Amino acid sequence: MNAIPVITIDGPSGAGKGTVAQMLAARLDFHLLDSGAVYRAAALHALNSQADLADEASVVASLDTMKATFKPHSDGVQVFLNDRDVTASLRLETTAAAASQVAVMPRVRAAVLDEQRSFRKPPGLIADGRDMGTVVFPDATLKVFLSASVEVRAARRSKQLKDKGIETTMASLLQEIGARDERDSTREHAPLAAADDALIIDSSDSSVHEVVAEILAAIPTLNMAE
Ligand code: DC
């Protein structure tokens, strides 16, 4: 059993996982794994390599030439693909859609498993994703499943994108998020689902600070409650 503590935060896109994970990592001085960025990087690399995103073998073959580096950053994570900073392209909705497409492929999921587990280093890790508690870190110290209504999530995503200068409509966001939820939760391999032993939090009517406080209070051995 690995003694390094891991807190997993799984849930659908726009539930606030990223912000909550960053705040927890800063508060506990833990490492941070943004596993969505790992899938986004794999998808972007596949696209850049002209791989056929509908063909698992083609996507897996493209990963052979991928060298991804993830650097902690005040705004989450800075990502380099073969030494080129791709952080901005990674956040685009087109990249998110491509990530969701390659994330259904079991061989892609298997290929990024070790990379994700390598983030588990002392003093501890906050891991944000869809299957962190169910597949990647089943022995996590605390598993959280963070959700929110689709309308709240679309509104949050719209604000996030606007802050980055990216304009979009509410209707297209609702449609994209709905489609992504459907694909992420109905896929055969490691679907988006709460672990049996997860603490389930609905953040629709809560601030990030309230969610962070609830998680800190629930950490069993670290006793970090504010
Ligand atoms: O969290 P995100 O929006 O950056 O994730 C992008 C896509 O990657 C998402 O649609 C599903 C996939 N993903 C996954 O399948 N498993 C994870 N642990 C994280 C992300």
mmCIF file of N, CA, C and O in Angstrom, residues 63-136:
data_model
loop_
_atom_site.group_PDB
_atom_site.id
_atom_site.type_symbol
_atom_site.label_atom_id
_atom_site.label_comp_id
_atom_site.label_asym_id
_atom_site.label_seq_id
_atom_site.Cartn_x
_atom_site.Cartn_y
_atom_site.Cartn_z
ATOM 1 N N LEU A 63 0.828 8.466 -29.991
ATOM 2 C CA LEU A 63 1.338 8.735 -28.636
ATOM 3 C C LEU A 63 2.813 8.348 -28.481
ATOM 4 O O LEU A 63 3.496 8.826 -27.576
ATOM 5 N N ASP A 64 3.307 7.493 -29.379
ATOM 6 C CA ASP A 64 4.722 7.091 -29.331
ATOM 7 C C ASP A 64 5.659 8.285 -29.452
ATOM 8 O O ASP A 64 6.770 8.262 -28.940
ATOM 9 N N THR A 65 5.230 9.319 -30.162
ATOM 10 C CA THR A 65 6.121 10.466 -30.382
ATOM 11 C C THR A 65 5.754 11.643 -29.470
ATOM 12 O O THR A 65 6.232 12.752 -29.662
ATOM 13 N N MET A 66 4.908 11.373 -28.484
ATOM 14 C CA MET A 66 4.489 12.475 -27.601
ATOM 15 C C MET A 66 5.412 12.601 -26.398
ATOM 16 O O MET A 66 5.664 11.630 -25.692
ATOM 17 N N LYS A 67 5.909 13.821 -26.196
ATOM 18 C CA LYS A 67 6.656 14.094 -24.963
ATOM 19 C C LYS A 67 5.919 15.252 -24.286
ATOM 20 O O LYS A 67 5.992 16.396 -24.736
ATOM 21 N N ALA A 68 5.157 14.916 -23.251
ATOM 22 C CA ALA A 68 4.373 15.958 -22.578
ATOM 23 C C ALA A 68 5.026 16.302 -21.237
ATOM 24 O O ALA A 68 5.491 15.419 -20.524
ATOM 25 N N THR A 69 5.091 17.599 -20.940
ATOM 26 C CA THR A 69 5.623 18.044 -19.654
ATOM 27 C C THR A 69 4.563 18.904 -18.985
ATOM 28 O O THR A 69 3.977 19.788 -19.629
ATOM 29 N N PHE A 70 4.320 18.630 -17.711
ATOM 30 C CA PHE A 70 3.293 19.361 -16.952
ATOM 31 C C PHE A 70 3.986 20.135 -15.843
ATOM 32 O O PHE A 70 4.614 19.536 -14.972
ATOM 33 N N LYS A 71 3.890 21.466 -15.908
ATOM 34 C CA LYS A 71 4.543 22.288 -14.884
ATOM 35 C C LYS A 71 3.495 22.991 -14.041
ATOM 36 O O LYS A 71 2.576 23.606 -14.592
ATOM 37 N N PRO A 72 3.652 22.946 -12.704
ATOM 38 C CA PRO A 72 2.696 23.671 -11.853
ATOM 39 C C PRO A 72 2.730 25.161 -12.199
ATOM 40 O O PRO A 72 3.789 25.705 -12.524
ATOM 41 N N HIS A 73 1.573 25.785 -12.145
ATOM 42 C CA HIS A 73 1.437 27.173 -12.579
ATOM 43 C C HIS A 73 0.409 27.821 -11.661
ATOM 44 O O HIS A 73 -0.480 27.129 -11.155
ATOM 45 N N SER A 74 0.494 29.144 -11.479
ATOM 46 C CA SER A 74 -0.448 29.815 -10.575
ATOM 47 C C SER A 74 -1.887 29.616 -11.060
ATOM 48 O O SER A 74 -2.830 29.597 -10.280
ATOM 49 N N ASP A 75 -2.071 29.429 -12.356
ATOM 50 C CA ASP A 75 -3.403 29.281 -12.932
ATOM 51 C C ASP A 75 -3.678 27.807 -13.269
ATOM 52 O O ASP A 75 -4.328 27.496 -14.245
ATOM 53 N N GLY A 76 -3.136 26.886 -12.475
ATOM 54 C CA GLY A 76 -3.351 25.462 -12.747
ATOM 55 C C GLY A 76 -2.080 24.796 -13.217
ATOM 56 O O GLY A 76 -1.111 24.709 -12.485
ATOM 57 N N VAL A 77 -2.071 24.378 -14.469
ATOM 58 C CA VAL A 77 -0.912 23.660 -14.975
ATOM 59 C C VAL A 77 -0.519 24.233 -16.333
ATOM 60 O O VAL A 77 -1.367 24.673 -17.104
ATOM 61 N N GLN A 78 0.799 24.288 -16.558
ATOM 62 C CA GLN A 78 1.308 24.743 -17.846
ATOM 63 C C GLN A 78 1.787 23.483 -18.572
ATOM 64 O O GLN A 78 2.506 22.670 -17.986
ATOM 65 N N VAL A 79 1.344 23.331 -19.814
ATOM 66 C CA VAL A 79 1.633 22.080 -20.523
ATOM 67 C C VAL A 79 2.477 22.325 -21.768
ATOM 68 O O VAL A 79 2.190 23.234 -22.559
ATOM 69 N N PHE A 80 3.510 21.506 -21.901
ATOM 70 C CA PHE A 80 4.374 21.572 -23.078
ATOM 71 C C PHE A 80 4.251 20.260 -23.836
ATOM 72 O O PHE A 80 4.277 19.187 -23.235
ATOM 73 N N LEU A 81 4.080 20.364 -25.150
ATOM 74 C CA LEU A 81 4.066 19.166 -25.995
ATOM 75 C C LEU A 81 5.306 19.230 -26.856
ATOM 76 O O LEU A 81 5.460 20.167 -27.654
ATOM 77 N N ASN A 82 6.178 18.273 -26.685
ATOM 78 C CA ASN A 82 7.455 18.267 -27.403
ATOM 79 C C ASN A 82 8.095 19.667 -27.336
ATOM 80 O O ASN A 82 8.453 20.257 -28.350
ATOM 81 N N ASP A 83 8.162 20.191 -26.093
ATOM 82 C CA ASP A 83 8.815 21.464 -25.739
ATOM 83 C C ASP A 83 8.081 22.728 -26.200
ATOM 84 O O ASP A 83 8.594 23.824 -26.017
ATOM 85 N N ARG A 84 6.902 22.604 -26.786
ATOM 86 C CA ARG A 84 6.130 23.782 -27.185
ATOM 87 C C ARG A 84 5.021 24.007 -26.166
ATOM 88 O O ARG A 84 4.317 23.063 -25.791
ATOM 89 N N ASP A 85 4.883 25.260 -25.706
ATOM 90 C CA ASP A 85 3.845 25.578 -24.718
ATOM 91 C C ASP A 85 2.471 25.543 -25.404
ATOM 92 O O ASP A 85 2.182 26.370 -26.274
ATOM 93 N N VAL A 86 1.626 24.578 -25.014
ATOM 94 C CA VAL A 86 0.311 24.420 -25.656
ATOM 95 C C VAL A 86 -0.825 24.718 -24.672
ATOM 96 O O VAL A 86 -1.975 24.355 -24.921
ATOM 97 N N THR A 87 -0.494 25.375 -23.556
ATOM 98 C CA THR A 87 -1.474 25.602 -22.493
ATOM 99 C C THR A 87 -2.756 26.258 -23.029
ATOM 100 O O THR A 87 -3.863 25.821 -22.680
ATOM 101 N N ALA A 88 -2.611 27.275 -23.886
ATOM 102 C CA ALA A 88 -3.795 28.000 -24.374
ATOM 103 C C ALA A 88 -4.632 27.097 -25.286
ATOM 104 O O ALA A 88 -5.865 27.043 -25.138
ATOM 105 N N SER A 89 -4.002 26.384 -26.192
ATOM 106 C CA SER A 89 -4.762 25.505 -27.107
ATOM 107 C C SER A 89 -5.467 24.397 -26.352
ATOM 108 O O SER A 89 -6.525 23.918 -26.773
ATOM 109 N N LEU A 90 -4.888 23.993 -25.234
ATOM 110 C CA LEU A 90 -5.473 22.902 -24.450
ATOM 111 C C LEU A 90 -6.846 23.271 -23.897
ATOM 112 O O LEU A 90 -7.684 22.404 -23.684
ATOM 113 N N ARG A 91 -7.070 24.561 -23.619
ATOM 114 C CA ARG A 91 -8.322 24.975 -22.980
ATOM 115 C C ARG A 91 -9.463 25.150 -23.981
ATOM 116 O O ARG A 91 -10.601 25.328 -23.581
ATOM 117 N N LEU A 92 -9.183 25.108 -25.278
ATOM 118 C CA LEU A 92 -10.239 25.315 -26.271
ATOM 119 C C LEU A 92 -11.284 24.198 -26.212
ATOM 120 O O LEU A 92 -10.951 23.050 -25.933
ATOM 121 N N GLU A 93 -12.542 24.560 -26.484
ATOM 122 C CA GLU A 93 -13.613 23.560 -26.462
ATOM 123 C C GLU A 93 -13.384 22.487 -27.528
ATOM 124 O O GLU A 93 -13.778 21.340 -27.356
ATOM 125 N N THR A 94 -12.745 22.864 -28.652
ATOM 126 C CA THR A 94 -12.476 21.867 -29.700
ATOM 127 C C THR A 94 -11.508 20.799 -29.169
ATOM 128 O O THR A 94 -11.649 19.613 -29.468
ATOM 129 N N THR A 95 -10.529 21.230 -28.355
ATOM 130 C CA THR A 95 -9.587 20.271 -27.775
ATOM 131 C C THR A 95 -10.311 19.397 -26.753
ATOM 132 O O THR A 95 -10.073 18.196 -26.666
ATOM 133 N N ALA A 96 -11.210 20.018 -25.975
ATOM 134 C CA ALA A 96 -11.973 19.260 -24.972
ATOM 135 C C ALA A 96 -12.800 18.170 -25.655
ATOM 136 O O ALA A 96 -12.864 17.033 -25.180
ATOM 137 N N ALA A 97 -13.413 18.527 -26.777
ATOM 138 C CA ALA A 97 -14.239 17.546 -27.496
ATOM 139 C C ALA A 97 -13.362 16.406 -28.022
ATOM 140 O O ALA A 97 -13.731 15.229 -27.941
ATOM 141 N N ALA A 98 -12.172 16.750 -28.537
ATOM 142 C CA ALA A 98 -11.246 15.723 -29.035
ATOM 143 C C ALA A 98 -10.764 14.843 -27.878
ATOM 144 O O ALA A 98 -10.636 13.622 -28.015
ATOM 145 N N ALA A 99 -10.539 15.475 -26.708
ATOM 146 C CA ALA A 99 -10.085 14.715 -25.526
ATOM 147 C C ALA A 99 -11.150 13.711 -25.108
ATOM 148 O O ALA A 99 -10.855 12.555 -24.806
ATOM 149 N N SER A 100 -12.390 14.153 -25.137
ATOM 150 C CA SER A 100 -13.489 13.280 -24.755
ATOM 151 C C SER A 100 -13.585 12.099 -25.733
ATOM 152 O O SER A 100 -13.890 10.973 -25.345
ATOM 153 N N GLN A 101 -13.260 12.379 -26.996
ATOM 154 C CA GLN A 101 -13.307 11.333 -28.029
ATOM 155 C C GLN A 101 -12.212 10.275 -27.810
ATOM 156 O O GLN A 101 -12.474 9.084 -27.872
ATOM 157 N N VAL A 102 -10.964 10.729 -27.528
ATOM 158 C CA VAL A 102 -9.885 9.736 -27.350
ATOM 159 C C VAL A 102 -9.971 9.058 -25.980
ATOM 160 O O VAL A 102 -9.464 7.952 -25.798
ATOM 161 N N ALA A 103 -10.650 9.742 -25.036
ATOM 162 C CA ALA A 103 -10.752 9.185 -23.675
ATOM 163 C C ALA A 103 -11.638 7.942 -23.606
ATOM 164 O O ALA A 103 -11.614 7.222 -22.614
ATOM 165 N N VAL A 104 -12.421 7.674 -24.667
ATOM 166 C CA VAL A 104 -13.240 6.456 -24.657
ATOM 167 C C VAL A 104 -12.388 5.234 -25.025
ATOM 168 O O VAL A 104 -12.830 4.102 -24.875
ATOM 169 N N MET A 105 -11.161 5.473 -25.493
ATOM 170 C CA MET A 105 -10.350 4.362 -26.022
ATOM 171 C C MET A 105 -9.530 3.699 -24.914
ATOM 172 O O MET A 105 -8.657 4.340 -24.316
ATOM 173 N N PRO A 106 -9.790 2.403 -24.632
ATOM 174 C CA PRO A 106 -9.089 1.756 -23.519
ATOM 175 C C PRO A 106 -7.575 1.778 -23.645
ATOM 176 O O PRO A 106 -6.875 1.928 -22.640
ATOM 177 N N ARG A 107 -7.051 1.676 -24.878
ATOM 178 C CA ARG A 107 -5.585 1.661 -25.017
ATOM 179 C C ARG A 107 -4.992 3.042 -24.776
ATOM 180 O O ARG A 107 -3.848 3.165 -24.353
ATOM 181 N N VAL A 108 -5.761 4.072 -25.041
ATOM 182 C CA VAL A 108 -5.293 5.430 -24.718
ATOM 183 C C VAL A 108 -5.289 5.586 -23.194
ATOM 184 O O VAL A 108 -4.323 6.072 -22.600
ATOM 185 N N ARG A 109 -6.352 5.125 -22.540
ATOM 186 C CA ARG A 109 -6.439 5.232 -21.078
ATOM 187 C C ARG A 109 -5.291 4.472 -20.423
ATOM 188 O O ARG A 109 -4.682 4.937 -19.466
ATOM 189 N N ALA A 110 -4.986 3.281 -20.967
ATOM 190 C CA ALA A 110 -3.898 2.473 -20.408
ATOM 191 C C ALA A 110 -2.563 3.187 -20.615
ATOM 192 O O ALA A 110 -1.699 3.191 -19.732
ATOM 193 N N ALA A 111 -2.410 3.843 -21.771
ATOM 194 C CA ALA A 111 -1.137 4.492 -22.090
ATOM 195 C C ALA A 111 -0.841 5.668 -21.159
ATOM 196 O O ALA A 111 0.330 6.000 -20.949
ATOM 197 N N VAL A 112 -1.864 6.308 -20.612
ATOM 198 C CA VAL A 112 -1.603 7.481 -19.760
ATOM 199 C C VAL A 112 -1.696 7.160 -18.255
ATOM 200 O O VAL A 112 -1.546 8.051 -17.416
ATOM 201 N N LEU A 113 -1.891 5.891 -17.931
ATOM 202 C CA LEU A 113 -2.063 5.506 -16.529
ATOM 203 C C LEU A 113 -0.806 5.766 -15.683
ATOM 204 O O LEU A 113 -0.868 6.384 -14.623
ATOM 205 N N ASP A 114 0.351 5.295 -16.176
ATOM 206 C CA ASP A 114 1.591 5.463 -15.412
ATOM 207 C C ASP A 114 1.948 6.937 -15.251
ATOM 208 O O ASP A 114 2.414 7.357 -14.194
ATOM 209 N N GLU A 115 1.747 7.692 -16.334
ATOM 210 C CA GLU A 115 2.025 9.136 -16.284
ATOM 211 C C GLU A 115 1.228 9.764 -15.133
ATOM 212 O O GLU A 115 1.749 10.542 -14.326
ATOM 213 N N GLN A 116 -0.046 9.387 -15.024
ATOM 214 C CA GLN A 116 -0.901 9.963 -13.976
ATOM 215 C C GLN A 116 -0.439 9.526 -12.583
ATOM 216 O O GLN A 116 -0.361 10.338 -11.665
ATOM 217 N N ARG A 117 -0.111 8.248 -12.450
ATOM 218 C CA ARG A 117 0.301 7.755 -11.118
ATOM 219 C C ARG A 117 1.637 8.338 -10.688
ATOM 220 O O ARG A 117 1.934 8.413 -9.498
ATOM 221 N N SER A 118 2.459 8.774 -11.668
ATOM 222 C CA SER A 118 3.779 9.320 -11.325
ATOM 223 C C SER A 118 3.675 10.669 -10.596
ATOM 224 O O SER A 118 4.646 11.153 -10.025
ATOM 225 N N PHE A 119 2.477 11.263 -10.593
ATOM 226 C CA PHE A 119 2.297 12.539 -9.872
ATOM 227 C C PHE A 119 2.206 12.317 -8.356
ATOM 228 O O PHE A 119 2.231 13.276 -7.588
ATOM 229 N N ARG A 120 2.063 11.066 -7.942
ATOM 230 C CA ARG A 120 1.901 10.773 -6.506
ATOM 231 C C ARG A 120 3.261 10.830 -5.820
ATOM 232 O O ARG A 120 4.018 9.855 -5.818
ATOM 233 N N LYS A 121 3.576 11.981 -5.276
ATOM 234 C CA LYS A 121 4.870 12.191 -4.618
ATOM 235 C C LYS A 121 4.627 12.870 -3.276
ATOM 236 O O LYS A 121 3.622 13.573 -3.115
ATOM 237 N N PRO A 122 5.567 12.708 -2.311
ATOM 238 C CA PRO A 122 5.396 13.374 -1.021
ATOM 239 C C PRO A 122 5.346 14.889 -1.213
ATOM 240 O O PRO A 122 6.008 15.382 -2.127
ATOM 241 N N PRO A 123 4.642 15.656 -0.409
ATOM 242 C CA PRO A 123 3.891 15.175 0.749
ATOM 243 C C PRO A 123 2.497 14.629 0.409
ATOM 244 O O PRO A 123 1.844 14.069 1.287
ATOM 245 N N GLY A 124 2.037 14.767 -0.840
ATOM 246 C CA GLY A 124 0.712 14.255 -1.177
ATOM 247 C C GLY A 124 0.233 14.813 -2.499
ATOM 248 O O GLY A 124 0.897 15.647 -3.123
ATOM 249 N N LEU A 125 -0.929 14.335 -2.927
ATOM 250 C CA LEU A 125 -1.447 14.701 -4.250
ATOM 251 C C LEU A 125 -2.944 14.994 -4.205
ATOM 252 O O LEU A 125 -3.702 14.303 -3.525
ATOM 253 N N ILE A 126 -3.332 16.018 -4.958
ATOM 254 C CA ILE A 126 -4.745 16.255 -5.243
ATOM 255 C C ILE A 126 -4.921 15.870 -6.711
ATOM 256 O O ILE A 126 -4.242 16.429 -7.577
ATOM 257 N N ALA A 127 -5.781 14.908 -6.987
ATOM 258 C CA ALA A 127 -5.959 14.423 -8.356
ATOM 259 C C ALA A 127 -7.368 14.729 -8.838
ATOM 260 O O ALA A 127 -8.348 14.313 -8.224
ATOM 261 N N ASP A 128 -7.443 15.470 -9.956
ATOM 262 C CA ASP A 128 -8.729 15.945 -10.459
ATOM 263 C C ASP A 128 -9.045 15.250 -11.787
ATOM 264 O O ASP A 128 -8.190 15.175 -12.660
ATOM 265 N N GLY A 129 -10.250 14.671 -11.917
ATOM 266 C CA GLY A 129 -10.586 14.000 -13.173
ATOM 267 C C GLY A 129 -11.946 13.350 -13.180
ATOM 268 O O GLY A 129 -12.921 13.907 -12.661
ATOM 269 N N ARG A 130 -12.006 12.180 -13.823
ATOM 270 C CA ARG A 130 -13.268 11.459 -13.939
ATOM 271 C C ARG A 130 -13.190 10.093 -13.264
ATOM 272 O O ARG A 130 -14.185 9.566 -12.799
ATOM 273 N N ASP A 131 -11.987 9.509 -13.263
ATOM 274 C CA ASP A 131 -11.822 8.145 -12.753
ATOM 275 C C ASP A 131 -10.674 8.067 -11.755
ATOM 276 O O ASP A 131 -10.045 7.027 -11.603
ATOM 277 N N MET A 132 -10.379 9.194 -11.108
ATOM 278 C CA MET A 132 -9.250 9.219 -10.181
ATOM 279 C C MET A 132 -9.488 8.276 -8.992
ATOM 280 O O MET A 132 -8.604 7.527 -8.593
ATOM 281 N N GLY A 133 -10.707 8.314 -8.450
ATOM 282 C CA GLY A 133 -11.020 7.473 -7.288
ATOM 283 C C GLY A 133 -11.399 6.045 -7.662
ATOM 284 O O GLY A 133 -11.201 5.122 -6.890
ATOM 285 N N THR A 134 -11.929 5.871 -8.883
ATOM 286 C CA THR A 134 -12.396 4.541 -9.270
ATOM 287 C C THR A 134 -11.291 3.680 -9.884
ATOM 288 O O THR A 134 -11.227 2.482 -9.641
ATOM 289 N N VAL A 135 -10.397 4.300 -10.683
ATOM 290 C CA VAL A 135 -9.416 3.502 -11.432
ATOM 291 C C VAL A 135 -7.958 3.857 -11.109
ATOM 292 O O VAL A 135 -7.135 2.982 -10.835
ATOM 293 N N VAL A 136 -7.641 5.136 -11.151
ATOM 294 C CA VAL A 136 -6.218 5.522 -11.073
ATOM 295 C C VAL A 136 -5.681 5.414 -9.641
ATOM 296 O O VAL A 136 -4.595 4.876 -9.420
#
